[in-house]
N, CA, C and O atoms as a DFTB+ gen file, in Angstrom:
652 C
 N C O
     1  1     124.952      -4.935     -14.407
     2  2     125.541      -3.713     -14.679
     3  2     124.730      -2.559     -14.268
     4  3     125.007      -1.425     -13.878
     5  1     123.231      -3.447     -14.555
     6  2     122.481      -2.934     -14.354
     7  2     122.428      -2.251     -12.211
     8  3     122.437      -1.165     -11.632
     9  1     122.373      -3.779     -11.804
    10  2     122.842      -3.366      -9.827
    11  2     124.117      -2.605      -9.956
    12  3     123.797      -1.626      -9.283
    13  1     125.346      -2.361     -10.349
    14  2     126.064      -1.235     -10.016
    15  2     125.789      -0.220     -10.730
    16  3     126.535      -0.259     -11.709
    17  1     125.582       0.055     -10.743
    18  2     125.022       1.512     -11.714
    19  2     124.207       1.649     -10.506
    20  3     124.848       2.425      -9.798
    21  1     123.133       1.310      -9.890
    22  2     122.263       1.653      -8.688
    23  2     123.502       1.452      -6.695
    24  3     122.999       1.946      -5.686
    25  1     123.984       1.207      -6.656
    26  2     124.623       1.205      -6.593
    27  2     126.069       2.612      -6.843
    28  3     126.902       3.329      -6.289
    29  1     125.841       2.458      -7.311
    30  2     126.965       3.658      -7.563
    31  2     126.360       5.034      -7.024
    32  3     127.076       5.831      -6.418
    33  1     124.916       5.291      -7.289
    34  2     123.993       5.783      -6.668
    35  2     123.703       6.077      -5.482
    36  3     123.767       7.249      -5.109
    37  1     123.378       5.213      -4.765
    38  2     123.220       4.952      -3.433
    39  2     124.216       5.091      -2.473
    40  3     125.356       4.669      -2.667
    41  1     123.824       5.731      -1.308
    42  2     124.987       6.566       0.217
    43  2     125.451       4.981       0.469
    44  3     125.432       4.101      -0.392
    45  1     125.757       4.873       1.479
    46  2     126.024       3.847       2.306
    47  2     124.705       4.052       3.332
    48  3     124.439       3.211       4.191
    49  1     123.996       5.149       3.155
    50  2     122.921       4.637       4.133
    51  2     121.807       4.051       3.864
    52  3     121.116       4.638       3.031
    53  1     121.211       2.653       4.479
    54  2     120.058       2.602       4.904
    55  2     118.824       2.638       5.626
    56  3     118.753       2.688       6.854
    57  1     117.523       2.602       4.572
    58  2     116.299       3.153       5.667
    59  2     115.789       2.205       6.314
    60  3     115.979       1.069       5.880
    61  1     115.050       2.378       7.448
    62  2     114.448       1.618       7.218
    63  2     114.037       0.287       6.614
    64  3     114.975      -0.500       6.747
    65  1     112.946      -0.300       5.970
    66  2     113.669      -1.071       4.944
    67  2     114.631      -1.736       4.458
    68  3     114.430      -2.705       3.726
    69  1     116.243      -1.173       4.906
    70  2     117.139      -2.501       5.052
    71  2     117.162      -0.919       2.985
    72  3     117.646       0.175       3.274
    73  1     116.979      -0.971       2.386
    74  2     117.597      -0.153       1.223
    75  2     117.770       0.521       1.636
    76  3     117.304       1.085       2.626
    77  1     119.603       0.917       0.052
    78  2     120.083       1.915       0.918
    79  2     120.032       3.826       0.098
    80  3     119.678       3.597      -1.059
    81  1     120.110       4.467       0.154
    82  2     118.904       5.284       0.410
    83  2     119.840       6.048      -1.378
    84  3     120.838       5.457      -1.791
    85  1     119.387       7.097      -2.021
    86  2     119.504       7.218      -3.174
    87  2     120.472       8.564      -2.777
    88  3     120.600       9.159      -1.706
    89  1     120.960       8.734      -3.819
    90  2     121.905       9.631      -2.927
    91  2     121.281      11.112      -4.148
    92  3     121.170      12.251      -3.695
    93  1     120.881      10.723      -5.952
    94  2     120.264      12.542      -6.281
    95  2     119.539      12.546      -5.140
    96  3     119.763      13.516      -4.416
    97  1     118.157      11.197      -4.469
    98  2     117.360      11.552      -3.960
    99  2     117.448      12.378      -2.727
   100  3     116.614      13.228      -2.415
   101  1     118.640      12.035      -1.963
   102  2     118.500      12.667      -0.706
   103  2     118.945      13.945      -1.099
   104  3     118.431      14.771      -0.345
   105  1     119.898      14.651      -2.204
   106  2     119.708      15.766      -2.134
   107  2     118.691      16.605      -3.144
   108  3     118.948      17.787      -3.372
   109  1     117.635      16.028      -3.689
   110  2     116.613      16.719      -4.028
   111  2     115.531      16.912      -3.169
   112  3     114.662      17.783      -3.215
   113  1     115.746      15.641      -2.074
   114  2     114.768      15.926      -0.242
   115  2     115.773      17.535       0.492
   116  3     115.465      18.579       1.065
   117  1     116.680      17.056       0.151
   118  2     117.608      18.323       1.252
   119  2     117.360      19.317      -0.281
   120  3     118.112      18.419      -0.656
   121  1     117.116      20.085      -1.291
   122  2     117.376      21.087      -1.815
   123  2     115.840      21.925      -1.571
   124  3     115.734      23.041      -1.060
   125  1     115.051      21.325      -1.926
   126  2     113.094      21.603      -1.828
   127  2     113.115      21.331       0.412
   128  3     112.424      22.084       1.098
   129  1     113.756      20.508       0.900
   130  2     113.650      21.185       2.101
   131  2     114.049      23.541       2.001
   132  3     113.444      24.540       2.390
   133  1     115.414      23.247       1.225
   134  2     116.019      24.329       1.626
   135  2     114.761      25.828       0.802
   136  3     114.496      26.889       1.367
   137  1     114.340      25.463      -0.335
   138  2     113.359      25.704      -1.342
   139  2     111.962      25.992      -0.226
   140  3     111.470      27.108      -0.392
   141  1     111.373      25.246       0.722
   142  2     110.503      25.400       1.382
   143  2     111.059      26.634       2.188
   144  3     110.695      27.810       2.189
   145  1     112.217      25.880       2.982
   146  2     112.407      26.847       4.022
   147  2     112.694      28.640       3.769
   148  3     112.116      29.632       4.213
   149  1     113.699      28.483       2.975
   150  2     113.300      30.460       2.063
   151  2     112.010      30.846       1.900
   152  3     111.678      31.748       2.670
   153  1     111.091      30.424       1.079
   154  2     109.393      30.304       0.462
   155  2     109.514      31.181       1.570
   156  3     109.919      32.326       1.369
   157  1     109.025      30.550       3.460
   158  2     108.732      29.908       4.489
   159  2     109.027      31.885       4.886
   160  3     108.195      32.792       4.882
   161  1     110.526      31.933       5.183
   162  2     110.912      32.946       5.409
   163  2     110.955      34.157       4.613
   164  3     111.208      35.060       5.409
   165  1     110.784      34.836       2.950
   166  2     110.203      35.279       2.522
   167  2     108.851      36.034       2.814
   168  3     108.754      37.241       3.038
   169  1     107.516      34.841       2.762
   170  2     107.109      35.279       3.510
   171  2     106.609      35.637       5.246
   172  3     105.685      36.311       5.701
   173  1     107.250      35.166       5.625
   174  2     107.557      35.794       7.045
   175  2     107.488      37.032       7.421
   176  3     106.805      37.582       8.285
   177  1     108.946      37.758       6.041
   178  2     110.061      38.614       6.029
   179  2     108.454      39.751       5.220
   180  3     108.535      40.960       5.435
   181  1     107.747      39.467       4.756
   182  2     106.894      40.779       3.153
   183  2     106.018      41.036       4.973
   184  3     105.768      42.091       5.556
   185  1     105.763      39.591       5.404
   186  2     104.359      40.196       6.299
   187  2     105.427      40.689       7.162
   188  3     106.378      40.994       6.442
   189  1     105.631      40.857       8.152
   190  2     106.882      41.598       8.925
   191  2     106.404      43.602       8.266
   192  3     105.932      44.621       8.771
   193  1     107.105      42.992       6.434
   194  2     107.036      44.433       6.149
   195  2     105.913      45.541       5.671
   196  3     105.817      46.766       5.598
   197  1     104.927      44.088       5.321
   198  2     103.612      44.836       5.137
   199  2     102.864      45.509       6.518
   200  3     102.103      46.474       6.447
   201  1     103.158      44.947       7.545
   202  2     103.023      44.983       9.376
   203  2     103.857      46.988       9.053
   204  3     103.317      48.081       8.882
   205  1     104.444      46.808       9.078
   206  2     105.100      47.392       9.725
   207  2     104.889      48.689       8.643
   208  3     104.607      49.695       9.292
   209  1     104.950      48.992       6.989
   210  2     104.408      49.882       6.438
   211  2     103.343      49.991       7.098
   212  3     103.400      51.106       7.616
   213  1     101.775      49.161       7.580
   214  2     101.017      49.310       8.094
   215  2     100.810      50.784       9.040
   216  3     100.224      51.849       8.844
   217  1     101.785      50.096      10.367
   218  2     102.368      51.414      11.624
   219  2     102.393      52.658      10.784
   220  3     101.600      53.598      10.838
   221  1     103.551      52.491       9.911
   222  2     104.334      54.512       9.079
   223  2     102.600      54.786       8.200
   224  3     102.464      55.698       7.385
   225  1     101.599      53.959       8.520
   226  2     100.474      54.637       8.384
   227  2      99.899      55.196       8.617
   228  3      99.372      56.247       8.251
   229  1      99.894      53.985       9.936
   230  2      98.199      54.716      11.035
   231  2      99.687      55.902      11.970
   232  3      99.229      57.011      12.243
   233  1     100.560      55.797      12.214
   234  2     101.501      57.678      12.850
   235  2     101.389      58.603      11.633
   236  3     100.801      59.683      11.696
   237  1     101.885      58.209      10.692
   238  2     100.743      59.019       9.625
   239  2     100.645      59.763       9.617
   240  3     101.397      60.714       9.402
   241  1      98.869      59.583      10.039
   242  2      97.019      59.765       9.830
   243  2      97.703      59.866      11.819
   244  3      97.748      60.997      12.303
   245  1      97.835      59.509      12.084
   246  2      97.999      60.324      13.516
   247  2      98.515      61.848      14.080
   248  3      98.121      62.456      15.075
   249  1      99.447      62.204      13.170
   250  2     100.309      63.092      12.747
   251  2      99.486      64.345      12.320
   252  3      99.445      65.550      12.566
   253  1      98.932      63.532      11.645
   254  2      97.607      64.339      10.768
   255  2      96.938      65.261      11.499
   256  3      96.697      66.456      11.666
   257  1      96.580      63.146      12.181
   258  2      94.425      64.221      13.003
   259  2      95.276      65.615      14.395
   260  3      94.795      66.663      14.827
   261  1      96.875      64.820      14.744
   262  2      97.999      65.697      15.736
   263  2      97.070      66.782      15.269
   264  3      96.070      67.064      15.929
   265  1      97.340      67.336      14.262
   266  2      98.156      68.165      14.027
   267  2      96.808      69.086      13.369
   268  3      97.200      70.109      12.807
   269  1      95.609      68.930      13.353
   270  2      94.030      69.164      12.727
   271  2      94.504      69.096      14.056
   272  3      95.609      68.632      14.340
   273  1      93.742      69.523      14.834
   274  2      93.812      69.369      16.457
   275  2      93.867      70.393      17.290
   276  3      92.961      71.053      17.799
   277  1      95.361      70.485      17.407
   278  2      96.137      71.902      17.402
   279  2      95.570      73.087      16.359
   280  3      95.771      74.295      16.491
   281  1      94.989      72.589      15.538
   282  2      94.577      74.153      14.116
   283  2      93.587      74.881      14.816
   284  3      93.085      75.884      14.309
   285  1      92.115      72.740      14.993
   286  2      90.448      73.096      14.698
   287  2      91.125      74.170      16.404
   288  3      90.824      75.363      16.466
   289  1      91.700      73.731      17.189
   290  2      92.139      74.958      18.247
   291  2      92.093      76.106      19.112
   292  3      91.932      76.562      20.244
   293  1      92.439      76.380      17.344
   294  2      93.003      78.075      17.907
   295  2      92.143      78.551      17.640
   296  3      91.663      79.541      18.193
   297  1      91.330      77.426      15.861
   298  2      89.772      78.218      15.506
   299  2      88.872      79.060      17.235
   300  3      88.261      80.091      17.517
   301  1      89.453      77.495      18.100
   302  2      87.996      77.643      18.979
   303  2      87.619      78.961      19.616
   304  3      86.572      79.263      20.189
   305  1      89.225      80.021      19.281
   306  2      89.652      81.184      20.150
   307  2      88.172      82.002      19.477
   308  3      87.401      82.113      20.430
   309  1      87.561      82.563      18.278
   310  2      86.365      82.944      16.672
   311  2      85.250      82.150      18.441
   312  3      85.425      83.047      19.266
   313  1      84.778      81.553      18.816
   314  2      83.704      81.324      19.303
   315  2      83.046      80.298      18.377
   316  3      81.833      80.362      18.175
   317  1      83.967      79.148      17.685
   318  2      83.230      78.861      15.899
   319  2      82.582      77.628      16.618
   320  3      83.441      76.857      17.045
   321  1      81.052      77.169      16.908
   322  2      80.828      76.006      17.570
   323  2      81.043      74.885      16.385
   324  3      81.207      73.723      16.759
   325  1      81.047      75.057      15.536
   326  2      81.642      73.940      14.301
   327  2      82.568      73.140      14.606
   328  3      82.680      71.915      14.650
   329  1      83.547      74.448      14.916
   330  2      85.750      73.597      15.446
   331  2      85.339      73.404      16.882
   332  3      86.267      73.017      17.591
   333  1      84.478      73.532      17.336
   334  2      84.822      73.161      19.040
   335  2      84.335      71.530      18.351
   336  3      85.322      70.804      18.237
   337  1      83.205      70.962      17.958
   338  2      83.126      69.710      17.138
   339  2      83.942      68.582      16.252
   340  3      83.982      67.353      16.197
   341  1      84.562      69.683      15.599
   342  2      85.729      69.799      15.308
   343  2      87.172      68.664      15.880
   344  3      87.885      67.693      15.628
   345  1      86.685      70.196      17.189
   346  2      87.866      70.068      17.914
   347  2      88.161      68.374      18.545
   348  3      89.062      67.536      18.515
   349  1      87.250      68.476      18.912
   350  2      87.046      67.188      20.070
   351  2      86.403      65.865      18.809
   352  3      85.930      64.914      19.432
   353  1      86.320      65.671      17.230
   354  2      85.652      64.788      17.126
   355  2      88.093      64.232      15.936
   356  3      88.647      63.191      15.581
   357  1      88.322      65.166      15.916
   358  2      89.975      65.723      15.943
   359  2      90.350      63.728      17.132
   360  3      90.795      62.589      17.273
   361  1      89.921      64.452      17.386
   362  2      91.510      64.439      18.798
   363  2      90.295      62.664      19.221
   364  3      90.550      61.604      19.793
   365  1      89.080      63.214      18.570
   366  2      88.342      61.060      19.136
   367  2      89.144      60.185      18.096
   368  3      89.236      58.981      18.338
   369  1      89.743      60.704      16.938
   370  2      90.050      60.233      16.032
   371  2      90.575      59.570      15.740
   372  3      90.428      58.535      15.091
   373  1      92.428      60.804      16.845
   374  2      94.033      60.412      17.229
   375  2      93.899      58.738      17.889
   376  3      94.527      57.702      17.670
   377  1      92.443      59.191      19.028
   378  2      92.340      58.474      20.543
   379  2      91.689      56.299      20.171
   380  3      91.853      55.203      20.706
   381  1      91.020      56.843      19.045
   382  2      91.003      55.685      18.149
   383  2      92.349      55.200      17.040
   384  3      92.771      54.051      16.913
   385  1      92.725      56.123      16.495
   386  2      94.063      55.412      15.668
   387  2      95.529      54.947      17.003
   388  3      96.570      54.316      16.819
   389  1      94.999      55.564      18.199
   390  2      96.050      54.503      19.733
   391  2      95.690      53.048      19.949
   392  3      96.366      52.023      20.032
   393  1      94.205      53.347      20.019
   394  2      94.211      52.143      20.420
   395  2      93.955      51.279      19.070
   396  3      93.944      50.116      19.473
   397  1      93.734      51.271      17.604
   398  2      94.436      50.308      17.175
   399  2      95.710      50.295      17.245
   400  3      96.141      49.175      17.519
   401  1      96.590      51.185      17.092
   402  2      98.431      51.125      17.269
   403  2      98.135      49.846      18.961
   404  3      99.169      49.306      19.353
   405  1      97.402      49.657      19.404
   406  2      97.812      49.741      20.478
   407  2      97.292      47.955      21.113
   408  3      97.615      47.261      22.077
   409  1      96.173      47.773      19.725
   410  2      95.592      46.819      19.966
   411  2      96.846      46.052      19.050
   412  3      97.895      45.736      19.612
   413  1      96.673      45.850      17.923
   414  2      98.244      45.328      17.049
   415  2      99.693      45.330      17.424
   416  3     100.404      44.574      16.762
   417  1     100.178      45.939      18.230
   418  2     101.730      45.918      18.383
   419  2     101.971      45.834      20.656
   420  3     103.007      45.903      21.317
   421  1     100.674      45.687      21.063
   422  2     100.873      45.802      22.944
   423  2     100.806      47.528      22.750
   424  3     100.913      48.294      21.792
   425  1     100.516      47.700      24.522
   426  2     100.337      48.703      25.176
   427  2     101.406      49.194      24.891
   428  3     101.430      50.241      24.244
   429  1     102.705      48.495      25.345
   430  2     104.489      48.690      26.040
   431  2     105.250      48.862      24.813
   432  3     106.393      48.418      24.703
   433  1     104.524      49.626      23.689
   434  2     105.612      49.285      22.548
   435  2     106.553      50.221      22.091
   436  3     105.982      50.175      21.001
   437  1     107.438      51.008      21.902
   438  2     107.372      51.974      22.104
   439  2     107.455      52.902      21.231
   440  3     108.127      53.809      21.722
   441  1     107.075      53.190      20.036
   442  2     106.044      53.512      19.849
   443  2     104.788      54.518      19.103
   444  3     104.455      55.414      18.328
   445  1     104.369      53.199      20.370
   446  2     103.026      52.942      20.510
   447  2     102.989      54.798      22.590
   448  3     102.412      55.755      23.105
   449  1     104.480      53.549      22.652
   450  2     104.015      54.485      24.020
   451  2     104.952      56.127      23.617
   452  3     105.181      57.084      24.357
   453  1     105.193      55.976      22.649
   454  2     105.787      57.590      21.932
   455  2     104.384      58.477      21.381
   456  3     104.303      59.634      21.793
   457  1     103.561      58.096      20.695
   458  2     102.810      58.453      20.186
   459  2     101.019      58.332      21.540
   460  3      99.867      58.733      21.370
   461  1     101.681      57.610      22.707
   462  2     100.584      58.231      23.739
   463  2     101.019      60.606      24.105
   464  3     100.416      61.671      23.976
   465  1     102.454      60.082      24.585
   466  2     102.931      60.518      25.124
   467  2     102.699      62.321      23.382
   468  3     103.376      63.343      23.270
   469  1     102.330      62.168      23.109
   470  2     102.367      63.157      22.112
   471  2     100.945      63.560      22.453
   472  3     100.655      64.731      22.698
   473  1      99.539      61.979      22.469
   474  2      98.357      62.453      22.215
   475  2      98.242      62.955      23.730
   476  3      97.523      63.934      23.534
   477  1      98.433      62.942      24.888
   478  2      98.714      62.966      25.810
   479  2      98.298      64.402      25.565
   480  3      97.139      64.756      25.779
   481  1      99.155      65.168      25.155
   482  2     100.391      67.317      25.855
   483  2      98.954      66.523      24.543
   484  3      98.626      65.445      25.038
   485  1      98.064      66.790      23.059
   486  2      96.699      66.978      22.569
   487  2      95.439      67.448      23.416
   488  3      94.619      68.365      23.365
   489  1      95.748      66.180      24.346
   490  2      94.568      65.403      25.930
   491  2      94.425      67.434      26.392
   492  3      93.385      68.083      26.283
   493  1      95.605      67.916      26.816
   494  2      95.623      68.751      27.367
   495  2      95.643      69.904      27.030
   496  3      95.395      70.779      27.859
   497  1      95.963      70.230      25.635
   498  2      95.796      70.935      24.849
   499  2      93.885      71.423      24.733
   500  3      93.450      72.488      25.171
   501  1      93.227      70.596      24.211
   502  2      92.388      70.656      24.359
   503  2      91.998      71.304      25.521
   504  3      92.334      72.466      25.753
   505  1      91.035      70.368      26.571
   506  2      90.823      70.483      27.946
   507  2      90.820      71.566      28.230
   508  3      90.647      71.896      29.403
   509  1      92.939      72.954      27.935
   510  2      92.344      74.287      28.127
   511  2      92.160      75.259      27.072
   512  3      92.248      76.486      27.135
   513  1      91.865      74.441      26.005
   514  2      90.914      75.265      24.590
   515  2      89.745      74.693      25.687
   516  3      89.673      75.443      26.660
   517  1      89.330      74.177      25.716
   518  2      88.042      73.763      26.045
   519  2      87.699      75.096      27.582
   520  3      87.023      76.123      27.652
   521  1      88.203      74.665      28.147
   522  2      88.541      75.986      29.270
   523  2      88.398      77.289      28.852
   524  3      87.632      78.250      28.927
   525  1      88.945      77.102      28.607
   526  2      89.280      78.965      27.421
   527  2      88.098      79.040      26.489
   528  3      87.665      80.137      26.841
   529  1      87.410      78.698      25.698
   530  2      85.972      78.599      25.003
   531  2      85.119      78.704      25.558
   532  3      84.183      79.441      25.245
   533  1      85.184      77.891      26.713
   534  2      83.488      77.979      27.790
   535  2      84.385      79.540      28.526
   536  3      83.538      80.417      28.362
   537  1      85.283      80.025      29.020
   538  2      85.244      81.176      29.815
   539  2      85.056      83.094      29.068
   540  3      84.898      84.252      29.453
   541  1      85.250      82.120      27.568
   542  2      86.080      82.937      26.700
   543  2      84.767      83.658      26.377
   544  3      84.733      84.864      26.624
   545  1      83.322      82.875      25.680
   546  2      82.133      82.231      24.324
   547  2      81.375      82.136      25.624
   548  3      80.557      81.216      25.659
   549  1      81.462      82.817      26.595
   550  2      79.487      82.261      27.505
   551  2      79.384      80.645      27.509
   552  3      78.242      80.292      27.802
   553  1      80.053      79.832      27.324
   554  2      79.172      78.997      27.210
   555  2      79.701      77.788      28.472
   556  3      80.787      77.640      29.032
   557  1      78.518      77.121      28.581
   558  2      78.422      76.170      29.967
   559  2      79.141      75.066      29.160
   560  3      78.939      74.909      27.956
   561  1      80.355      73.986      30.195
   562  2      80.898      73.253      28.704
   563  2      80.623      72.494      30.373
   564  3      80.059      73.306      31.107
   565  1      80.904      71.169      31.051
   566  2      80.727      70.315      32.573
   567  2      82.163      68.981      31.135
   568  3      81.968      68.346      30.099
   569  1      83.448      69.263      32.076
   570  2      84.716      67.941      32.022
   571  2      84.826      67.308      32.244
   572  3      84.466      67.158      33.411
   573  1      85.466      65.973      31.530
   574  2      85.018      65.241      32.357
   575  2      86.745      64.928      31.583
   576  3      87.182      64.844      30.435
   577  1      87.306      64.834      32.965
   578  2      89.288      64.371      33.394
   579  2      89.617      62.599      33.258
   580  3      89.893      62.141      34.366
   581  1      89.634      61.827      32.438
   582  2      90.094      61.003      32.679
   583  2      91.601      59.963      32.624
   584  3      92.293      60.023      31.607
   585  1      91.990      59.094      33.715
   586  2      93.864      58.980      33.957
   587  2      93.050      57.285      33.787
   588  3      92.044      56.603      33.983
   589  1      94.878      57.368      33.101
   590  2      94.675      56.082      32.050
   591  2      96.400      55.512      31.911
   592  3      97.089      55.815      30.937
   593  1      96.973      54.554      33.198
   594  2      97.597      53.787      33.210
   595  2      97.641      52.159      32.624
   596  3      96.907      51.172      32.675
   597  1      99.478      52.665      31.819
   598  2      98.985      50.905      31.340
   599  2      99.944      49.608      32.809
   600  3     100.104      48.389      32.851
   601  1     100.488      51.220      34.123
   602  2     100.760      50.238      35.342
   603  2      99.772      49.569      35.792
   604  3      99.974      49.320      36.981
   605  1      99.156      49.305      35.561
   606  2      98.105      48.413      36.387
   607  2      97.808      49.099      37.991
   608  3      96.691      49.603      38.103
   609  1      98.777      49.164      39.326
   610  2      98.789      49.267      40.648
   611  2      97.502      51.105      40.187
   612  3      96.350      51.188      40.612
   613  1      98.184      52.241      39.302
   614  2      97.987      53.466      38.687
   615  2      96.938      53.403      37.884
   616  3      96.018      54.220      37.859
   617  1      97.040      52.527      37.274
   618  2      95.044      52.580      36.905
   619  2      94.216      52.036      37.446
   620  3      93.184      51.728      36.850
   621  1      94.494      51.642      39.248
   622  2      93.466      50.972      39.503
   623  2      93.665      52.671      40.333
   624  3      92.968      53.600      39.926
   625  1      95.053      52.969      41.924
   626  2      94.354      54.032      41.236
   627  2      93.283      55.459      40.717
   628  3      92.323      56.139      41.080
   629  1      94.206      55.291      39.696
   630  2      92.732      56.022      38.609
   631  2      91.508      55.900      38.562
   632  3      90.689      56.801      38.384
   633  1      91.376      55.142      38.668
   634  2      89.977      54.223      38.371
   635  2      89.181      54.846      40.017
   636  3      88.036      55.293      40.089
   637  1      89.511      54.799      40.413
   638  2      89.487      55.372      43.021
   639  2      88.903      56.353      41.841
   640  3      87.778      56.263      41.350
   641  1      90.324      57.695      41.356
   642  2      90.667      58.784      41.548
   643  2      88.413      59.048      41.861
   644  3      87.634      59.350      42.765
   645  1      88.394      58.552      39.986
   646  2      87.084      58.862      39.420
   647  2      85.790      58.835      40.097
   648  3      84.775      59.114      39.459
   649  1      85.737      58.527      41.322
   650  2      84.264      57.567      41.436
   651  2      84.167      58.366      42.736
   652  3      83.211      58.198      43.493
């Protein structure tokens, strides 16, 4: 009777040793494999979500920094040297955040490219504000322009211009 019970629990497939496989063990193995698969999927989703939240946080910080540079640019009209330093430091911080985004998501990521466009406009605003500050406040400030491109052909050309 015990042998009959074992035969009922086993399925018609034999393992390498020639013994029949146990149906409850096969079901339990499939269930455990599914649990592991779901767990790995959830962990991957969680990591992706946390990464996305970090991007949003960095982008919000970048927007705040860029707004700060715009306000600092307005303060330059008062010939305040502290405002000049703050303006440049804010632009520096925004550039560092864009560098972090580039490292994490690549230079050609759509959200990174959008942030870089905004940063480029703020850089231009900074250049013009420094020029106005230099002229309006009788300061002698040397400006250096850096050219940058993700396209290697333009990057090489920009490097040649700077020589």
